[in-house]
Short mmCIF file of C-alpha atoms in Angstrom, two decimals:
data_model
loop_
_atom_site.label_atom_id
_atom_site.label_comp_id
_atom_site.label_asym_id
_atom_site.label_seq_id
_atom_site.Cartn_x
_atom_site.Cartn_y
_atom_site.Cartn_z
CA UNK A 1 101.21 133.67 85.81
CA UNK A 2 100.88 129.89 86.35
CA UNK A 3 97.69 128.32 84.99
CA UNK A 4 96.66 127.40 88.54
CA UNK A 5 96.65 131.06 89.60
CA UNK A 6 94.39 131.88 86.67
CA UNK A 7 92.09 128.96 87.49
CA UNK A 8 91.96 129.89 91.18
CA UNK A 9 90.80 133.41 90.23
CA UNK A 10 88.06 131.97 88.00
CA UNK A 11 86.98 129.60 90.76
CA UNK A 12 86.96 132.42 93.31
CA UNK A 13 84.67 134.48 91.06
CA UNK A 14 82.32 131.50 90.61
CA UNK A 15 82.40 130.52 94.29
CA UNK A 16 82.76 133.69 96.38
CA UNK A 17 81.97 131.82 99.62
CA UNK A 18 85.25 129.88 99.25
CA UNK A 19 88.67 131.44 99.89
CA UNK A 20 91.51 130.29 97.61
CA UNK A 21 95.02 130.59 99.02
CA UNK A 22 98.42 129.32 97.94
CA UNK A 23 99.97 126.91 100.42
CA UNK A 24 102.57 124.21 100.82
CA UNK A 25 100.05 121.43 100.32
CA UNK A 26 96.71 121.37 98.50
CA UNK A 27 93.82 120.76 100.87
CA UNK A 28 90.32 121.84 101.82
CA UNK A 29 89.80 123.39 105.24
CA UNK A 30 86.12 123.22 106.21
CA UNK A 31 86.74 125.24 109.38
CA UNK A 32 87.96 128.29 107.42
CA UNK A 33 86.19 127.59 104.09
CA UNK A 34 89.57 127.76 102.40
CA UNK A 35 91.00 125.77 99.51
CA UNK A 36 94.77 125.74 99.69
CA UNK A 37 96.68 124.99 96.50
CA UNK A 38 100.29 124.70 95.42
CA UNK A 39 100.81 125.97 91.85
CA UNK A 40 104.16 124.16 91.67
CA UNK A 41 102.57 120.76 92.24
CA UNK A 42 102.36 118.35 89.30
CA UNK A 43 98.89 118.68 87.75
CA UNK A 44 98.08 121.51 90.14
CA UNK A 45 94.93 122.46 88.19
CA UNK A 46 93.48 118.96 88.58
CA UNK A 47 94.21 118.97 92.30
CA UNK A 48 92.78 122.48 92.68
CA UNK A 49 89.54 121.32 91.04
CA UNK A 50 89.48 118.28 93.34
CA UNK A 51 89.92 120.37 96.49
CA UNK A 52 87.31 122.83 95.24
CA UNK A 53 84.93 119.90 94.77
CA UNK A 54 85.39 119.03 98.46
CA UNK A 55 84.36 122.59 99.29
CA UNK A 56 81.34 122.69 96.99
CA UNK A 57 80.16 119.28 98.21
CA UNK A 58 80.39 120.53 101.79
CA UNK A 59 82.82 117.86 102.92
CA UNK A 60 83.57 118.09 106.62
CA UNK A 61 85.48 115.81 108.95
CA UNK A 62 85.02 112.07 108.63
CA UNK A 63 84.33 109.63 111.45
CA UNK A 64 85.41 106.25 110.09
CA UNK A 65 88.44 105.76 107.86
CA UNK A 66 86.35 104.25 105.05
CA UNK A 67 84.42 107.53 104.91
CA UNK A 68 87.56 109.36 103.84
CA UNK A 69 87.85 107.16 100.76
CA UNK A 70 84.19 107.83 99.99
CA UNK A 71 84.75 111.61 100.27
CA UNK A 72 87.82 111.42 98.04
CA UNK A 73 85.96 109.45 95.36
CA UNK A 74 83.03 111.88 95.46
CA UNK A 75 85.33 114.90 95.11
CA UNK A 76 87.15 113.40 92.13
CA UNK A 77 83.85 112.47 90.50
CA UNK A 78 82.49 116.00 90.90
CA UNK A 79 85.77 117.53 89.74
CA UNK A 80 85.80 115.44 86.54
CA UNK A 81 82.11 115.51 85.66
CA UNK A 82 81.11 119.02 86.71
CA UNK A 83 84.03 121.37 87.37
CA UNK A 84 86.59 120.30 84.76
CA UNK A 85 84.18 120.65 81.81
CA UNK A 86 83.25 124.18 82.98
CA UNK A 87 86.90 125.22 82.63
CA UNK A 88 87.80 123.15 79.55
CA UNK A 89 90.05 120.84 81.56
CA UNK A 90 90.33 117.09 81.11
CA UNK A 91 91.55 115.21 84.18
CA UNK A 92 93.37 111.95 83.46
CA UNK A 93 91.55 108.99 85.05
CA UNK A 94 94.85 107.18 85.64
CA UNK A 95 96.01 110.13 87.75
CA UNK A 96 92.80 109.91 89.77
CA UNK A 97 93.14 106.15 90.32
CA UNK A 98 96.77 106.58 91.39
CA UNK A 99 95.67 109.27 93.84
CA UNK A 100 92.84 107.10 95.17
CA UNK A 101 95.27 104.17 95.48
CA UNK A 102 97.16 106.10 98.14
CA UNK A 103 93.96 106.20 100.21
CA UNK A 104 93.17 102.55 99.46
CA UNK A 105 96.68 101.56 100.57
CA UNK A 106 96.35 103.76 103.67
CA UNK A 107 93.05 102.08 104.57
CA UNK A 108 94.44 98.59 103.91
CA UNK A 109 97.44 99.23 106.16
CA UNK A 110 95.32 100.64 108.98
CA UNK A 111 92.86 97.73 108.79
CA UNK A 112 95.51 94.97 108.71
CA UNK A 113 95.48 93.04 111.98
CA UNK A 114 98.84 93.28 113.77
CA UNK A 115 98.20 89.81 115.24
CA UNK A 116 97.35 87.67 112.18
CA UNK A 117 97.64 90.05 109.18
CA UNK A 118 93.98 89.57 108.14
CA UNK A 119 91.87 92.62 107.45
CA UNK A 120 89.67 93.88 110.23
CA UNK A 121 86.88 96.39 110.47
CA UNK A 122 86.82 99.78 112.12
CA UNK A 123 84.23 99.57 114.87
CA UNK A 124 84.61 103.11 116.15
CA UNK A 125 86.93 105.94 115.18
CA UNK A 126 90.46 104.51 114.89
CA UNK A 127 89.55 101.28 116.73
CA UNK A 128 89.64 98.07 114.74
CA UNK A 129 88.52 94.47 115.28
CA UNK A 130 89.82 91.45 113.38
CA UNK A 131 86.96 89.21 112.28
CA UNK A 132 89.44 86.34 111.83
CA UNK A 133 91.31 86.16 115.16
CA UNK A 134 89.33 88.58 117.33
CA UNK A 135 92.34 90.84 117.86
CA UNK A 136 91.78 94.53 118.49
CA UNK A 137 93.95 97.55 117.86
CA UNK A 138 93.74 101.29 117.55
CA UNK A 139 95.46 103.51 115.02
CA UNK A 140 96.61 107.08 114.72
CA UNK A 141 95.05 109.32 112.10
CA UNK A 142 98.01 108.62 109.83
CA UNK A 143 96.84 110.49 106.71
CA UNK A 144 99.85 112.79 106.40
CA UNK A 145 102.07 110.92 108.84
CA UNK A 146 103.22 107.33 109.23
CA UNK A 147 100.49 104.89 110.18
CA UNK A 148 100.78 103.44 113.67
CA UNK A 149 98.80 100.49 115.04
CA UNK A 150 98.62 99.89 118.78
CA UNK A 151 97.47 96.78 120.59
CA UNK A 152 96.40 96.87 124.22
CA UNK A 153 99.79 95.49 125.31
CA UNK A 154 101.62 98.47 123.78
#
C-alpha cells in the first residue's frame, strides 16, 4: 500500500467530515468536502497534507486572483506547522516555494498589461487595470489552463 493511502486513512479518521478520494489531480473541493489525491504524484504525502489543510482551514472559492496565492500560502503554512508534525512528516521548504512560484508566475502573467507590459491591478474578478498606461483587460480563470488576456478590441 502506498504511503499516501496509509496517510489518507489516518487523515480520514482524524477528520471524519472530510472525504478522501483518489483522483487524477490533487485538489480540495469545497462543494463536496472532498480532498482528491494522486498517490502516484511526486511527494504525494506533502500534497495530500496541503490539500487537507485547505479543507481544515475552510477554504472556499476566491474572488480576486491575489486571494488564491494567499490561500495557497496559508494551506502550506498549516500543512508544515500543524499537520506534518502530527504525522512525523517533514515537508521540504524548497518544494513549497517551487509550488508557490507557479502561482506567483500565474499571477504575474495575468497582471501583465497587454498594452505596455507593466503590471496592473485586478479591480474586479478577472478585470485588470494598468496603473502605468491606463489600459484595461480581462482574463480567463487560467489556473489549470493557458492564461488568456483580452482587451476590449478583441
